[in-house]
PDB file of C-alpha atoms in Angstrom:
ATOM      1  CA  UNK A  59      24.668-224.688   4.185  1.00  0.00           C
ATOM      2  CA  UNK A  60      21.291-223.279   3.081  1.00  0.00           C
ATOM      3  CA  UNK A  61      19.914-224.685  -0.145  1.00  0.00           C
ATOM      4  CA  UNK A  62      19.015-222.721  -3.261  1.00  0.00           C
ATOM      5  CA  UNK A  63      15.575-221.109  -3.040  1.00  0.00           C
ATOM      6  CA  UNK A  64      13.210-222.242  -5.782  1.00  0.00           C
ATOM      7  CA  UNK A  65      10.594-220.003  -7.366  1.00  0.00           C
ATOM      8  CA  UNK A  66       7.140-221.511  -7.037  1.00  0.00           C
ATOM      9  CA  UNK A  67       6.171-219.968 -10.361  1.00  0.00           C
ATOM     10  CA  UNK A  68       9.072-221.600 -12.141  1.00  0.00           C
ATOM     11  CA  UNK A  69      11.272-218.510 -12.455  1.00  0.00           C
ATOM     12  CA  UNK A  70      14.944-219.254 -12.299  1.00  0.00           C
ATOM     13  CA  UNK A  71      15.812-219.901  -8.700  1.00  0.00           C
ATOM     14  CA  UNK A  72      18.645-217.856  -7.393  1.00  0.00           C
ATOM     15  CA  UNK A  73      17.186-214.414  -8.041  1.00  0.00           C
ATOM     16  CA  UNK A  74      16.724-214.310  -4.321  1.00  0.00           C
ATOM     17  CA  UNK A  75      18.346-216.758  -1.922  1.00  0.00           C
ATOM     18  CA  UNK A  76      17.500-216.795   1.740  1.00  0.00           C
ATOM     19  CA  UNK A  77      18.208-219.160   4.583  1.00  0.00           C
ATOM     20  CA  UNK A  78      15.823-219.476   7.480  1.00  0.00           C
ATOM     21  CA  UNK A  79      17.506-221.428  10.249  1.00  0.00           C
ATOM     22  CA  UNK A  80      14.598-221.642  12.598  1.00  0.00           C
ATOM     23  CA  UNK A  81      15.662-224.243  15.146  1.00  0.00           C
ATOM     24  CA  UNK A  82      18.976-225.860  15.963  1.00  0.00           C
ATOM     25  CA  UNK A  83      17.167-228.997  17.082  1.00  0.00           C
ATOM     26  CA  UNK A  84      15.272-229.408  13.845  1.00  0.00           C
ATOM     27  CA  UNK A  85      11.869-228.733  15.384  1.00  0.00           C
ATOM     28  CA  UNK A  86       9.741-225.628  15.575  1.00  0.00           C
ATOM     29  CA  UNK A  87      10.656-223.342  18.410  1.00  0.00           C
ATOM     30  CA  UNK A  88       8.292-220.967  20.154  1.00  0.00           C
ATOM     31  CA  UNK A  89      10.121-217.679  19.997  1.00  0.00           C
ATOM     32  CA  UNK A  90       9.752-215.179  22.781  1.00  0.00           C
ATOM     33  CA  UNK A  91       7.545-212.430  21.387  1.00  0.00           C
ATOM     34  CA  UNK A  92       6.151-209.429  23.267  1.00  0.00           C
ATOM     35  CA  UNK A  93       2.587-209.572  24.500  1.00  0.00           C
ATOM     36  CA  UNK A  94       0.261-208.322  21.773  1.00  0.00           C
ATOM     37  CA  UNK A  95      -1.183-204.838  22.142  1.00  0.00           C
ATOM     38  CA  UNK A  96      -4.911-204.346  21.563  1.00  0.00           C
ATOM     39  CA  UNK A  97      -5.787-204.504  17.834  1.00  0.00           C
ATOM     40  CA  UNK A  98      -6.616-200.804  17.777  1.00  0.00           C
ATOM     41  CA  UNK A  99      -3.100-199.988  19.015  1.00  0.00           C
ATOM     42  CA  UNK A 100      -1.110-202.331  16.781  1.00  0.00           C
ATOM     43  CA  UNK A 101       0.994-200.281  14.386  1.00  0.00           C
ATOM     44  CA  UNK A 102       0.454-197.042  16.283  1.00  0.00           C
ATOM     45  CA  UNK A 103       3.540-195.048  17.193  1.00  0.00           C
ATOM     46  CA  UNK A 104       4.656-191.794  18.743  1.00  0.00           C
ATOM     47  CA  UNK A 105       6.908-189.517  16.733  1.00  0.00           C
ATOM     48  CA  UNK A 106       8.960-187.770  19.368  1.00  0.00           C
ATOM     49  CA  UNK A 107      12.126-186.727  17.562  1.00  0.00           C
ATOM     50  CA  UNK A 108      12.451-183.000  18.079  1.00  0.00           C
ATOM     51  CA  UNK A 109       9.128-182.596  19.875  1.00  0.00           C
ATOM     52  CA  UNK A 110      10.630-182.172  23.353  1.00  0.00           C
ATOM     53  CA  UNK A 111      12.979-179.462  22.129  1.00  0.00           C
ATOM     54  CA  UNK A 112       9.982-177.720  20.603  1.00  0.00           C
ATOM     55  CA  UNK A 113       8.013-177.909  23.816  1.00  0.00           C
ATOM     56  CA  UNK A 114       5.205-180.029  22.344  1.00  0.00           C
ATOM     57  CA  UNK A 115       3.914-183.536  22.955  1.00  0.00           C
ATOM     58  CA  UNK A 116       4.976-186.348  20.610  1.00  0.00           C
ATOM     59  CA  UNK A 117       2.838-186.735  17.518  1.00  0.00           C
ATOM     60  CA  UNK A 118       0.701-189.866  17.389  1.00  0.00           C
ATOM     61  CA  UNK A 119       0.443-191.815  14.146  1.00  0.00           C
ATOM     62  CA  UNK A 120      -1.898-194.699  13.368  1.00  0.00           C
ATOM     63  CA  UNK A 121      -0.958-196.984  10.494  1.00  0.00           C
ATOM     64  CA  UNK A 122      -4.399-198.594  10.359  1.00  0.00           C
ATOM     65  CA  UNK A 123      -6.039-195.212   9.843  1.00  0.00           C
ATOM     66  CA  UNK A 124      -3.690-194.221   7.052  1.00  0.00           C
ATOM     67  CA  UNK A 125      -3.304-197.535   5.214  1.00  0.00           C
ATOM     68  CA  UNK A 126      -6.981-197.484   4.299  1.00  0.00           C
ATOM     69  CA  UNK A 127      -6.247-194.456   2.119  1.00  0.00           C
ATOM     70  CA  UNK A 128      -2.633-194.911   0.990  1.00  0.00           C
ATOM     71  CA  UNK A 129      -0.259-197.789   0.392  1.00  0.00           C
ATOM     72  CA  UNK A 130       3.034-198.067   2.258  1.00  0.00           C
ATOM     73  CA  UNK A 131       4.816-196.908  -0.904  1.00  0.00           C
ATOM     74  CA  UNK A 132       3.387-193.394  -0.617  1.00  0.00           C
ATOM     75  CA  UNK A 133       4.980-192.629   2.740  1.00  0.00           C
ATOM     76  CA  UNK A 134       8.044-194.864   2.727  1.00  0.00           C
ATOM     77  CA  UNK A 135       9.150-194.250  -0.848  1.00  0.00           C
ATOM     78  CA  UNK A 136       7.568-191.128  -2.250  1.00  0.00           C
ATOM     79  CA  UNK A 137       7.564-189.078   0.975  1.00  0.00           C
ATOM     80  CA  UNK A 138      10.815-190.665   2.225  1.00  0.00           C
ATOM     81  CA  UNK A 139       9.811-191.672   5.741  1.00  0.00           C
ATOM     82  CA  UNK A 140      12.309-194.171   7.132  1.00  0.00           C
ATOM     83  CA  UNK A 141      10.876-197.486   8.288  1.00  0.00           C
ATOM     84  CA  UNK A 142      12.343-197.042  11.754  1.00  0.00           C
ATOM     85  CA  UNK A 143      10.356-194.593  13.836  1.00  0.00           C
ATOM     86  CA  UNK A 144      12.030-191.378  14.970  1.00  0.00           C
ATOM     87  CA  UNK A 145      14.905-191.621  12.501  1.00  0.00           C
ATOM     88  CA  UNK A 146      13.449-189.217   9.919  1.00  0.00           C
ATOM     89  CA  UNK A 147      14.197-185.536  10.403  1.00  0.00           C
ATOM     90  CA  UNK A 148      10.640-184.169  10.288  1.00  0.00           C
ATOM     91  CA  UNK A 149      10.258-180.491  11.057  1.00  0.00           C
ATOM     92  CA  UNK A 150       7.326-178.112  11.212  1.00  0.00           C
ATOM     93  CA  UNK A 151       8.952-176.040   8.499  1.00  0.00           C
ATOM     94  CA  UNK A 152       9.200-179.051   6.194  1.00  0.00           C
ATOM     95  CA  UNK A 153       5.579-179.985   6.844  1.00  0.00           C
ATOM     96  CA  UNK A 154       4.393-176.456   6.093  1.00  0.00           C
ATOM     97  CA  UNK A 155       6.392-176.597   2.859  1.00  0.00           C
ATOM     98  CA  UNK A 156       4.452-179.672   1.731  1.00  0.00           C
ATOM     99  CA  UNK A 157       6.933-182.349   2.696  1.00  0.00           C
ATOM    100  CA  UNK A 158       6.359-185.437   4.859  1.00  0.00           C
ATOM    101  CA  UNK A 159       2.935-185.203   6.584  1.00  0.00           C
ATOM    102  CA  UNK A 160       2.394-181.847   4.902  1.00  0.00           C
ATOM    103  CA  UNK A 161       2.087-183.504   1.501  1.00  0.00           C
ATOM    104  CA  UNK A 162      -1.473-184.480   2.492  1.00  0.00           C
ATOM    105  CA  UNK A 163      -2.158-182.419   5.598  1.00  0.00           C
ATOM    106  CA  UNK A 164      -2.138-179.106   3.785  1.00  0.00           C
ATOM    107  CA  UNK A 165      -5.286-177.484   5.160  1.00  0.00           C
ATOM    108  CA  UNK A 166      -7.319-178.195   2.044  1.00  0.00           C
ATOM    109  CA  UNK A 167      -8.615-181.770   1.855  1.00  0.00           C
ATOM    110  CA  UNK A 168      -7.119-182.626   5.254  1.00  0.00           C
ATOM    111  CA  UNK A 169      -6.365-180.515   8.303  1.00  0.00           C
ATOM    112  CA  UNK A 170      -3.057-178.716   7.966  1.00  0.00           C
ATOM    113  CA  UNK A 171      -0.381-177.050  10.047  1.00  0.00           C
ATOM    114  CA  UNK A 172      -1.514-173.454   9.950  1.00  0.00           C
ATOM    115  CA  UNK A 173      -4.176-173.423  12.672  1.00  0.00           C
ATOM    116  CA  UNK A 174      -3.274-173.738  16.367  1.00  0.00           C
ATOM    117  CA  UNK A 175      -6.413-175.805  17.041  1.00  0.00           C
ATOM    118  CA  UNK A 176      -5.130-178.494  14.665  1.00  0.00           C
ATOM    119  CA  UNK A 177      -1.837-179.005  16.497  1.00  0.00           C
ATOM    120  CA  UNK A 178      -3.319-181.214  19.215  1.00  0.00           C
ATOM    121  CA  UNK A 179      -4.836-183.531  16.621  1.00  0.00           C
ATOM    122  CA  UNK A 180      -1.332-184.926  16.103  1.00  0.00           C
ATOM    123  CA  UNK A 181       0.736-183.637  19.016  1.00  0.00           C
ATOM    124  CA  UNK A 182      -1.213-185.381  21.766  1.00  0.00           C
ATOM    125  CA  UNK A 183       1.213-188.087  22.968  1.00  0.00           C
ATOM    126  CA  UNK A 184      -1.657-190.609  22.923  1.00  0.00           C
ATOM    127  CA  UNK A 185      -1.145-194.019  21.276  1.00  0.00           C
ATOM    128  CA  UNK A 186      -4.888-194.638  21.437  1.00  0.00           C
ATOM    129  CA  UNK A 187      -5.859-191.471  19.614  1.00  0.00           C
ATOM    130  CA  UNK A 188      -8.646-192.347  17.178  1.00  0.00           C
ATOM    131  CA  UNK A 189      -9.310-195.777  18.725  1.00  0.00           C
ATOM    132  CA  UNK A 190     -13.042-195.128  18.602  1.00  0.00           C
ATOM    133  CA  UNK A 191     -12.823-195.310  14.803  1.00  0.00           C
ATOM    134  CA  UNK A 192     -11.423-198.829  14.843  1.00  0.00           C
ATOM    135  CA  UNK A 193     -14.803-200.485  15.311  1.00  0.00           C
ATOM    136  CA  UNK A 194     -15.642-199.628  11.703  1.00  0.00           C
ATOM    137  CA  UNK A 195     -12.827-201.894  10.495  1.00  0.00           C
ATOM    138  CA  UNK A 196     -14.569-205.033  11.684  1.00  0.00           C
ATOM    139  CA  UNK A 197     -16.367-205.015   8.326  1.00  0.00           C
ATOM    140  CA  UNK A 198     -13.073-206.091   6.746  1.00  0.00           C
ATOM    141  CA  UNK A 199     -11.795-209.695   6.500  1.00  0.00           C
ATOM    142  CA  UNK A 200     -10.556-210.910   9.861  1.00  0.00           C
ATOM    143  CA  UNK A 201      -7.111-212.204  10.804  1.00  0.00           C
ATOM    144  CA  UNK A 202      -5.935-213.765  14.018  1.00  0.00           C
ATOM    145  CA  UNK A 203      -3.134-211.451  15.110  1.00  0.00           C
ATOM    146  CA  UNK A 204      -1.961-207.850  14.788  1.00  0.00           C
ATOM    147  CA  UNK A 205      -4.879-205.559  13.992  1.00  0.00           C
ATOM    148  CA  UNK A 206      -6.935-208.716  13.423  1.00  0.00           C
ATOM    149  CA  UNK A 207      -7.548-207.334   9.932  1.00  0.00           C
ATOM    150  CA  UNK A 208      -6.458-209.229   6.811  1.00  0.00           C
ATOM    151  CA  UNK A 209      -5.340-206.207   4.823  1.00  0.00           C
ATOM    152  CA  UNK A 210      -4.318-208.220   1.756  1.00  0.00           C
ATOM    153  CA  UNK A 211      -7.733-209.852   1.553  1.00  0.00           C
ATOM    154  CA  UNK A 212      -9.418-206.464   2.004  1.00  0.00           C
ATOM    155  CA  UNK A 213      -7.338-205.025  -0.830  1.00  0.00           C
ATOM    156  CA  UNK A 214      -7.986-207.983  -3.142  1.00  0.00           C
ATOM    157  CA  UNK A 215     -11.734-207.790  -2.478  1.00  0.00           C
ATOM    158  CA  UNK A 216     -11.814-204.068  -3.238  1.00  0.00           C
ATOM    159  CA  UNK A 217     -13.055-203.252   0.259  1.00  0.00           C
ATOM    160  CA  UNK A 218     -10.247-200.707   0.564  1.00  0.00           C
ATOM    161  CA  UNK A 219      -8.768-198.791  -2.353  1.00  0.00           C
ATOM    162  CA  UNK A 220      -5.610-197.068  -1.097  1.00  0.00           C
ATOM    163  CA  UNK A 221      -3.882-194.674  -3.449  1.00  0.00           C
ATOM    164  CA  UNK A 222      -0.441-195.805  -4.591  1.00  0.00           C
ATOM    165  CA  UNK A 223       0.969-192.357  -5.286  1.00  0.00           C
ATOM    166  CA  UNK A 224       0.651-188.669  -4.623  1.00  0.00           C
ATOM    167  CA  UNK A 225       2.704-187.322  -7.506  1.00  0.00           C
ATOM    168  CA  UNK A 226       5.342-189.897  -8.472  1.00  0.00           C
ATOM    169  CA  UNK A 227       4.010-192.672 -10.689  1.00  0.00           C
ATOM    170  CA  UNK A 228       5.153-196.209  -9.790  1.00  0.00           C
ATOM    171  CA  UNK A 229       7.430-197.657 -12.416  1.00  0.00           C
ATOM    172  CA  UNK A 230       5.644-199.782 -14.981  1.00  0.00           C
ATOM    173  CA  UNK A 231       8.757-201.615 -16.059  1.00  0.00           C
ATOM    174  CA  UNK A 232       9.091-204.029 -13.146  1.00  0.00           C
ATOM    175  CA  UNK A 233       6.335-206.606 -13.003  1.00  0.00           C
ATOM    176  CA  UNK A 234       8.090-209.226 -10.907  1.00  0.00           C
ATOM    177  CA  UNK A 235       5.337-211.091  -9.114  1.00  0.00           C
ATOM    178  CA  UNK A 236       6.700-214.573  -8.542  1.00  0.00           C
ATOM    179  CA  UNK A 237       6.393-216.349  -5.236  1.00  0.00           C
ATOM    180  CA  UNK A 238       9.741-217.479  -3.892  1.00  0.00           C
ATOM    181  CA  UNK A 239       9.953-220.651  -1.875  1.00  0.00           C
ATOM    182  CA  UNK A 240      12.463-220.282   0.923  1.00  0.00           C
ATOM    183  CA  UNK A 241      13.918-223.696   1.562  1.00  0.00           C
ATOM    184  CA  UNK A 242      15.692-224.768   4.722  1.00  0.00           C
ATOM    185  CA  UNK A 243      17.971-227.672   5.426  1.00  0.00           C
ATOM    186  CA  UNK A 244      16.807-227.947   9.017  1.00  0.00           C
ATOM    187  CA  UNK A 245      14.917-231.183   9.562  1.00  0.00           C
ATOM    188  CA  UNK A 246      11.139-230.829  10.046  1.00  0.00           C
ATOM    189  CA  UNK A 247      11.154-227.102   9.478  1.00  0.00           C
ATOM    190  CA  UNK A 248       8.518-226.107   6.940  1.00  0.00           C
ATOM    191  CA  UNK A 249       9.702-223.909   4.105  1.00  0.00           C
ATOM    192  CA  UNK A 250       8.513-220.326   3.922  1.00  0.00           C
ATOM    193  CA  UNK A 251       7.081-218.545   0.912  1.00  0.00           C
ATOM    194  CA  UNK A 252       7.569-214.954  -0.135  1.00  0.00           C
ATOM    195  CA  UNK A 253       4.913-213.546  -2.525  1.00  0.00           C
ATOM    196  CA  UNK A 254       6.436-210.637  -4.425  1.00  0.00           C
ATOM    197  CA  UNK A 255       3.075-209.787  -5.971  1.00  0.00           C
ATOM    198  CA  UNK A 256       1.351-209.115  -2.648  1.00  0.00           C
ATOM    199  CA  UNK A 257       4.238-206.992  -1.413  1.00  0.00           C
ATOM    200  CA  UNK A 258       4.392-205.020  -4.670  1.00  0.00           C
ATOM    201  CA  UNK A 259       0.786-203.914  -4.150  1.00  0.00           C
ATOM    202  CA  UNK A 260       1.824-202.077  -1.011  1.00  0.00           C
ATOM    203  CA  UNK A 261       5.516-201.258  -1.468  1.00  0.00           C
ATOM    204  CA  UNK A 262       8.052-200.024  -3.971  1.00  0.00           C
ATOM    205  CA  UNK A 263      10.913-202.374  -4.864  1.00  0.00           C
ATOM    206  CA  UNK A 264      13.318-199.785  -3.470  1.00  0.00           C
ATOM    207  CA  UNK A 265      11.721-200.077  -0.042  1.00  0.00           C
ATOM    208  CA  UNK A 266      13.235-203.551   0.372  1.00  0.00           C
ATOM    209  CA  UNK A 267      16.103-203.623  -2.128  1.00  0.00           C
ATOM    210  CA  UNK A 268      18.967-203.263  -1.510  1.00  0.00           C
ATOM    211  CA  UNK A 269      18.602-201.962   2.060  1.00  0.00           C
ATOM    212  CA  UNK A 270      16.784-204.943   3.592  1.00  0.00           C
ATOM    213  CA  UNK A 271      17.585-207.591   0.983  1.00  0.00           C
ATOM    214  CA  UNK A 272      20.591-207.298  -1.312  1.00  0.00           C
ATOM    215  CA  UNK A 273      19.510-209.088  -4.491  1.00  0.00           C
ATOM    216  CA  UNK A 274      22.977-208.767  -6.017  1.00  0.00           C
ATOM    217  CA  UNK A 275      24.425-211.225  -3.519  1.00  0.00           C
ATOM    218  CA  UNK A 276      23.972-214.982  -3.634  1.00  0.00           C
ATOM    219  CA  UNK A 277      23.041-215.128   0.029  1.00  0.00           C
ATOM    220  CA  UNK A 278      21.269-212.651   2.226  1.00  0.00           C
ATOM    221  CA  UNK A 279      23.867-212.598   4.960  1.00  0.00           C
ATOM    222  CA  UNK A 280      22.601-212.897   8.499  1.00  0.00           C
ATOM    223  CA  UNK A 281      18.969-213.689   7.717  1.00  0.00           C
ATOM    224  CA  UNK A 282      17.570-215.998  10.358  1.00  0.00           C
ATOM    225  CA  UNK A 283      14.422-216.231  12.383  1.00  0.00           C
ATOM    226  CA  UNK A 284      16.298-214.821  15.346  1.00  0.00           C
ATOM    227  CA  UNK A 285      17.275-211.689  13.401  1.00  0.00           C
ATOM    228  CA  UNK A 286      13.747-211.314  12.094  1.00  0.00           C
ATOM    229  CA  UNK A 287      12.398-211.461  15.653  1.00  0.00           C
ATOM    230  CA  UNK A 288      14.908-208.729  16.537  1.00  0.00           C
ATOM    231  CA  UNK A 289      13.352-206.473  13.896  1.00  0.00           C
ATOM    232  CA  UNK A 290      15.691-207.015  10.963  1.00  0.00           C
ATOM    233  CA  UNK A 291      14.850-208.018   7.377  1.00  0.00           C
ATOM    234  CA  UNK A 292      11.191-209.165   7.319  1.00  0.00           C
ATOM    235  CA  UNK A 293      10.899-208.104  10.960  1.00  0.00           C
ATOM    236  CA  UNK A 294      11.182-204.436  10.003  1.00  0.00           C
ATOM    237  CA  UNK A 295       7.471-204.539   9.132  1.00  0.00           C
ATOM    238  CA  UNK A 296       6.219-207.876  10.428  1.00  0.00           C
ATOM    239  CA  UNK A 297       5.944-207.307  14.122  1.00  0.00           C
ATOM    240  CA  UNK A 298       5.293-203.587  14.092  1.00  0.00           C
ATOM    241  CA  UNK A 299       2.843-202.852  11.250  1.00  0.00           C
ATOM    242  CA  UNK A 300       2.300-205.805   8.904  1.00  0.00           C
ATOM    243  CA  UNK A 301       0.902-209.010  10.399  1.00  0.00           C
ATOM    244  CA  UNK A 302       3.150-210.101  13.274  1.00  0.00           C
ATOM    245  CA  UNK A 303       5.484-213.084  13.510  1.00  0.00           C
ATOM    246  CA  UNK A 304       3.034-214.888  15.794  1.00  0.00           C
ATOM    247  CA  UNK A 305       0.925-215.549  12.677  1.00  0.00           C
ATOM    248  CA  UNK A 306       3.378-218.265  11.631  1.00  0.00           C
ATOM    249  CA  UNK A 307       1.307-220.006   8.959  1.00  0.00           C
ATOM    250  CA  UNK A 308       0.972-216.849   6.887  1.00  0.00           C
ATOM    251  CA  UNK A 309       4.613-217.331   5.832  1.00  0.00           C
ATOM    252  CA  UNK A 310       4.941-221.064   6.542  1.00  0.00           C
ATOM    253  CA  UNK A 311       1.742-222.502   5.018  1.00  0.00           C
ATOM    254  CA  UNK A 312       2.993-226.102   5.218  1.00  0.00           C
ATOM    255  CA  UNK A 313       3.515-225.911   8.959  1.00  0.00           C
ATOM    256  CA  UNK A 314       1.589-228.815  10.469  1.00  0.00           C
ATOM    257  CA  UNK A 315       1.458-227.530  14.027  1.00  0.00           C
ATOM    258  CA  UNK A 316       2.022-223.844  14.579  1.00  0.00           C
ATOM    259  CA  UNK A 317       3.105-222.532  17.982  1.00  0.00           C
ATOM    260  CA  UNK A 318       0.286-220.903  19.912  1.00  0.00           C
ATOM    261  CA  UNK A 319       0.665-217.265  20.838  1.00  0.00           C
ATOM    262  CA  UNK A 320      -1.725-214.992  22.759  1.00  0.00           C
ATOM    263  CA  UNK A 321      -4.272-213.311  20.529  1.00  0.00           C
ATOM    264  CA  UNK A 322      -4.851-209.551  20.850  1.00  0.00           C
ATOM    265  CA  UNK A 323      -7.976-208.324  22.606  1.00  0.00           C
ATOM    266  CA  UNK A 324      -9.549-204.897  22.313  1.00  0.00           C
ATOM    267  CA  UNK A 325      -9.779-202.762  25.403  1.00  0.00           C
TER     268      UNK A 325
END
């Protein structure tokens, strides 16, 4: 059975309890991960729900463009975008009414939805839209995988200053910032760490709890490295937007020999 997770900061262990069964043989496994896209495409997606019926191309969305200006909380909590692409019912009418994308793209500070010439700026069906702007990001601290940008380091250094709200103030009552150590009972598998403080800078507590992690239960049922690779739990973000699972040591800092994965290369 998984052991109790201990808080690195000394908080009472058991607030969160996770088991990471990473290898049945007790040694690190190299999980089968998809080939990395170019850094300028990592985190980009096409929003196609409803576009075909409307006779328009899917809308392209770049996380690396937007996360320089806003934290994840703004879109995924305040504006109520689901984490999974193409599961949110976004309509032109809702956008024009100031919801979803229309909360910012209102035709004042940013291009809006009222001019026909602006439609193609989103509805272009092109995952590489805006790629020419990526070169500017090389001024930021470098990482090895994903966008090859260390967004946490950039935020801590003040090199980016994303807004954490549009209208709804983050709650000031919850200041939980402890780092949880995620122990395993599998021999020779390095424990993982989960820094609440770093995640709280980008997200709202409600983004993860209780949907992804039910803190009212003693165990997070079903959490394993295999499920994470499949896009559950931590894998909802890590592998699509946040640094990918190939960057093993970011979560497992005590890992002595990390598996080697292909690094992304710009086109």
